[in-house]
Amino acid sequence: QKEVEQDPGPLSVPEGAIVSLNCTYSNSAFQYFMWYRQYSRKGPELLMYTYSSGNKEDGRFTAQVDKSSKYISLFIRDSQPSDSATYLCAIDSNTGNQFYFGTGTSLTVIP
Amino acid sequence: DAMVIQNPRYQVTQFGKPVTLSCSQTLNHNVMYWYQQKSSQAPKLLFHYYDKDFNNEADTPDNFQSRRPNTSFCFLDIRSPGLGDAAMYLCATSRDRQIYEQYFGPGTRLTVT
């Protein structure tokens, strides 16, 4: 079983839609949960990170963690064509040696 | 602007011909990482330096080596590239071992012919 699983998509939505991206993980030891955005042929860019369960909001983006279900989500409100990218979740045990990326979900927002 | 820079952006090498990829950072971060990312796959950590302390992932092939001559620079050496080594190579940095705040460079796309 992989440490973190992510649906690769692709996901295609119309401009203005609410997007939901999700990952599941296997080990309850993981404490930090990150979302990265990766545009084509570019390096990943950290969008948000959360610690423990709950929600964190930053503009149109909301990260949600449910540790009881080992489930993390990223919501994008009022999606824009510029949001078209691959979104990678990542998890970290904060021990310095357990850090894993999901495979990424490819998102296209159609104008 | 402080950033992570990778050169070259695109590298073509021949099967078995050694190649070196470079990374530099102006963030003055202690930790530098090298990842390999193949198409539609997650980035895979190869190794990282915490200052001068080198940490190799258990499944990183011996064919891959790294050097960090100073805080700002880190190199990835592939001694004998195979066709399976064609990938995007990403360099990242973090201030400390809080690797949830990694900053990535744009990557070097390696082609092996």
Tab-separated table of C-alpha atoms in Angstrom:
chain	number	residue	atom	x	y	z
A	1	GLN	CA	0.000	0.000	0.000
A	2	LYS	CA	1.331	3.431	-0.923
A	3	GLU	CA	1.777	5.956	1.837
A	4	VAL	CA	-0.421	8.446	0.008
A	5	GLU	CA	-2.931	7.878	-2.766
A	6	GLN	CA	-4.247	10.522	-5.112
A	7	ASP	CA	-6.653	10.236	-8.019
A	8	PRO	CA	-4.642	11.288	-11.106
A	9	GLY	CA	-7.673	12.612	-12.970
A	10	PRO	CA	-7.628	14.341	-15.374
A	11	LEU	CA	-10.259	16.672	-14.036
A	12	SER	CA	-11.898	19.235	-16.320
A	13	VAL	CA	-14.260	21.915	-15.004
A	14	PRO	CA	-15.841	25.110	-16.354
A	15	GLU	CA	-14.555	28.457	-15.153
A	16	GLY	CA	-16.175	29.481	-11.878
A	17	ALA	CA	-16.774	25.927	-10.664
A	18	ILE	CA	-15.798	24.666	-7.232
A	19	VAL	CA	-13.031	22.091	-7.488
A	20	SER	CA	-12.424	19.351	-4.952
A	21	LEU	CA	-9.101	17.500	-4.955
A	22	ASN	CA	-8.482	14.638	-2.563
A	23	CYS	CA	-5.853	12.332	-1.140
A	24	THR	CA	-5.861	9.491	1.326
A	25	TYR	CA	-2.928	8.340	3.404
A	26	SER	CA	-2.125	5.196	5.302
A	27	ASN	CA	-0.154	6.070	8.433
A	28	SER	CA	-1.617	8.062	11.304
A	29	ALA	CA	1.904	9.226	12.227
A	30	PHE	CA	1.825	11.841	9.499
A	31	GLN	CA	1.318	15.289	10.941
A	32	TYR	CA	1.838	17.844	8.188
A	33	PHE	CA	-0.191	17.957	5.029
A	34	MET	CA	0.742	20.044	2.032
A	35	TRP	CA	-0.659	20.965	-1.323
A	36	TYR	CA	1.627	21.894	-4.185
A	37	ARG	CA	0.694	23.250	-7.586
A	38	GLN	CA	2.824	22.299	-10.568
A	39	TYR	CA	2.440	24.016	-13.902
A	40	SER	CA	3.591	22.186	-16.999
A	41	ARG	CA	7.384	21.978	-17.204
A	42	LYS	CA	7.842	23.839	-13.940
A	43	GLY	CA	8.765	22.825	-10.401
A	44	PRO	CA	6.089	22.350	-7.726
A	45	GLU	CA	5.029	25.451	-5.822
A	46	LEU	CA	3.792	25.192	-2.235
A	47	LEU	CA	0.198	26.390	-1.975
A	48	MET	CA	-0.696	25.571	1.593
A	49	TYR	CA	0.188	23.370	4.487
A	50	THR	CA	-1.854	22.325	7.486
A	51	TYR	CA	-1.035	20.669	10.743
A	52	SER	CA	-3.441	18.195	12.304
A	53	SER	CA	-7.150	18.136	11.551
A	54	GLY	CA	-9.250	21.076	10.482
A	55	ASN	CA	-9.532	23.661	7.760
A	56	LYS	CA	-7.180	26.337	6.509
A	57	GLU	CA	-8.259	29.002	4.078
A	58	ASP	CA	-6.161	31.206	1.808
A	59	GLY	CA	-8.119	33.265	-0.670
A	60	ARG	CA	-9.959	30.934	-3.027
A	61	PHE	CA	-8.170	27.874	-1.638
A	62	THR	CA	-9.218	25.816	1.378
A	63	ALA	CA	-7.241	22.866	2.687
A	64	GLN	CA	-9.051	20.363	4.857
A	65	VAL	CA	-7.632	17.514	6.924
A	66	ASP	CA	-9.608	14.710	8.521
A	67	LYS	CA	-7.087	12.662	10.498
A	68	SER	CA	-9.713	10.197	11.705
A	69	SER	CA	-10.382	9.201	8.105
A	70	LYS	CA	-6.826	9.847	6.901
A	71	TYR	CA	-8.266	12.067	4.210
A	72	ILE	CA	-7.068	15.436	2.947
A	73	SER	CA	-8.766	17.783	0.512
A	74	LEU	CA	-8.108	20.962	-1.377
A	75	PHE	CA	-11.058	23.067	-2.474
A	76	ILE	CA	-10.754	25.783	-5.100
A	77	ARG	CA	-13.601	28.273	-5.270
A	78	ASP	CA	-14.417	30.309	-8.363
A	79	SER	CA	-11.881	28.358	-10.393
A	80	GLN	CA	-9.958	30.254	-13.068
A	81	PRO	CA	-8.179	29.095	-16.229
A	82	SER	CA	-4.929	30.076	-14.505
A	83	ASP	CA	-5.638	27.327	-11.956
A	84	SER	CA	-5.055	24.744	-14.690
A	85	ALA	CA	-2.138	22.702	-13.386
A	86	THR	CA	-1.279	19.475	-11.618
A	87	TYR	CA	-1.985	19.525	-7.889
A	88	LEU	CA	0.156	17.344	-5.669
A	89	CYS	CA	-0.638	16.475	-2.106
A	90	ALA	CA	2.233	15.681	0.237
A	91	ILE	CA	2.479	14.339	3.754
A	92	ASP	CA	5.201	14.591	6.354
A	93	SER	CA	5.766	12.862	9.666
A	94	ASN	CA	7.968	15.734	10.903
A	95	THR	CA	10.731	13.267	11.708
A	96	GLY	CA	12.868	14.517	8.864
A	97	ASN	CA	12.788	11.248	6.995
A	98	GLN	CA	9.181	10.471	6.088
A	99	PHE	CA	7.898	12.731	3.379
A	100	TYR	CA	5.763	11.538	0.482
A	101	PHE	CA	4.124	13.114	-2.549
A	102	GLY	CA	0.948	11.940	-4.168
A	103	THR	CA	1.063	11.310	-7.901
A	104	GLY	CA	-0.836	14.538	-8.621
A	105	THR	CA	-4.231	15.392	-10.115
A	106	SER	CA	-4.260	17.166	-13.455
A	107	LEU	CA	-6.828	19.984	-13.486
A	108	THR	CA	-8.052	21.947	-16.501
A	109	VAL	CA	-10.359	24.923	-16.037
A	110	ILE	CA	-12.164	25.708	-19.251
A	111	PRO	CA	-12.953	29.384	-19.974
B	1	ASP	CA	14.292	37.822	-5.852
B	2	ALA	CA	15.455	34.943	-3.714
B	3	MET	CA	15.062	31.749	-5.616
B	4	VAL	CA	16.198	28.270	-6.591
B	5	ILE	CA	17.925	28.113	-9.951
B	6	GLN	CA	18.614	25.014	-12.000
B	7	ASN	CA	20.873	24.720	-14.989
B	8	PRO	CA	20.500	23.669	-17.651
B	9	ARG	CA	16.727	23.549	-18.080
B	10	TYR	CA	17.081	20.870	-20.736
B	11	GLN	CA	19.916	18.383	-20.984
B	12	VAL	CA	20.472	15.708	-23.597
B	13	THR	CA	23.079	13.053	-22.952
B	14	GLN	CA	24.058	9.766	-24.505
B	15	PHE	CA	23.547	6.395	-22.917
B	16	GLY	CA	26.414	5.821	-20.492
B	17	LYS	CA	27.864	9.345	-20.785
B	18	PRO	CA	28.255	11.056	-17.391
B	19	VAL	CA	26.169	14.140	-16.847
B	20	THR	CA	26.026	16.782	-14.122
B	21	LEU	CA	23.031	18.897	-13.234
B	22	SER	CA	23.416	21.980	-11.097
B	23	CYS	CA	21.299	23.817	-8.584
B	24	SER	CA	21.916	27.093	-6.802
B	25	GLN	CA	19.889	28.969	-4.237
B	26	THR	CA	19.845	32.500	-2.920
B	27	LEU	CA	17.584	31.651	0.015
B	28	ASN	CA	20.468	30.681	2.306
B	29	HIS	CA	18.574	27.541	3.281
B	30	ASN	CA	20.313	24.768	5.172
B	31	VAL	CA	18.713	21.864	3.349
B	32	MET	CA	18.898	21.027	-0.339
B	33	TYR	CA	17.083	18.145	-2.000
B	34	TRP	CA	17.196	16.330	-5.307
B	35	TYR	CA	14.068	14.696	-6.679
B	36	GLN	CA	13.449	12.642	-9.788
B	37	GLN	CA	10.041	13.041	-11.400
B	38	LYS	CA	8.895	10.906	-14.300
B	39	SER	CA	5.848	11.678	-16.383
B	40	SER	CA	2.579	11.489	-14.415
B	41	GLN	CA	4.428	10.311	-11.315
B	42	ALA	CA	5.118	11.826	-7.933
B	43	PRO	CA	8.507	13.398	-7.341
B	44	LYS	CA	10.811	10.787	-5.857
B	45	LEU	CA	13.382	11.947	-3.319
B	46	LEU	CA	16.887	10.818	-4.271
B	47	PHE	CA	18.903	12.429	-1.470
B	48	HIS	CA	19.271	15.577	0.545
B	49	TYR	CA	21.917	17.601	2.310
B	50	TYR	CA	21.362	19.076	5.714
B	51	ASP	CA	24.184	21.594	5.611
B	52	LYS	CA	27.124	19.314	4.728
B	53	ASP	CA	25.480	16.194	6.086
B	54	PHE	CA	24.549	13.949	3.134
B	55	ASN	CA	21.453	11.737	3.405
B	56	ASN	CA	20.856	9.119	0.744
B	57	GLU	CA	17.471	7.475	0.266
B	58	ALA	CA	17.706	3.698	0.600
B	59	ASP	CA	16.480	2.988	-2.916
B	60	THR	CA	18.525	5.618	-4.753
B	61	PRO	CA	20.738	3.821	-7.280
B	62	ASP	CA	24.506	4.048	-6.856
B	63	ASN	CA	24.590	5.588	-10.313
B	64	PHE	CA	23.401	8.829	-8.732
B	65	GLN	CA	25.793	10.941	-6.693
B	66	SER	CA	25.638	14.421	-5.266
B	67	ARG	CA	27.993	17.163	-4.178
B	68	ARG	CA	27.408	20.278	-2.148
B	69	PRO	CA	30.569	22.384	-2.200
B	70	ASN	CA	28.969	25.279	-0.318
B	71	THR	CA	25.628	26.471	1.037
B	72	SER	CA	24.484	27.882	-2.279
B	73	PHE	CA	25.284	25.107	-4.721
B	74	CYS	CA	24.390	21.469	-5.099
B	75	PHE	CA	25.158	19.119	-7.984
B	76	LEU	CA	23.607	15.889	-9.171
B	77	ASP	CA	25.983	13.559	-10.985
B	78	ILE	CA	24.686	10.637	-12.996
B	79	ARG	CA	27.690	8.466	-13.666
B	80	SER	CA	26.308	6.225	-16.413
B	81	PRO	CA	22.854	7.351	-17.505
B	82	GLY	CA	20.494	4.707	-18.746
B	83	LEU	CA	17.327	5.176	-20.764
B	84	GLY	CA	15.344	4.746	-17.557
B	85	ASP	CA	17.009	7.806	-16.066
B	86	ALA	CA	15.263	10.144	-18.481
B	87	ALA	CA	13.131	12.340	-16.250
B	88	MET	CA	12.664	15.777	-14.773
B	89	TYR	CA	15.152	16.419	-11.980
B	90	LEU	CA	13.968	18.847	-9.358
B	91	CYS	CA	16.087	20.663	-6.815
B	92	ALA	CA	14.426	21.999	-3.688
B	93	THR	CA	15.485	23.781	-0.533
B	94	SER	CA	14.092	24.287	2.942
B	95	ARG	CA	15.249	26.486	5.768
B	96	ASP	CA	15.608	23.578	8.094
B	97	ARG	CA	14.224	20.088	8.345
B	98	GLN	CA	10.698	21.557	8.254
B	99	ILE	CA	10.336	20.113	4.802
B	100	TYR	CA	6.718	21.104	4.553
B	101	GLU	CA	8.118	24.426	3.358
B	102	GLN	CA	10.160	23.295	0.415
B	103	TYR	CA	10.941	25.680	-2.415
B	104	PHE	CA	11.482	24.093	-5.782
B	105	GLY	CA	13.504	25.108	-8.764
B	106	PRO	CA	12.070	24.888	-12.294
B	107	GLY	CA	13.684	21.517	-12.914
B	108	THR	CA	16.054	20.084	-15.509
B	109	ARG	CA	14.528	17.766	-18.084
B	110	LEU	CA	17.031	15.051	-18.932
B	111	THR	CA	16.834	13.114	-22.170
B	112	VAL	CA	19.011	10.045	-22.689
B	113	THR	CA	19.620	8.975	-26.279
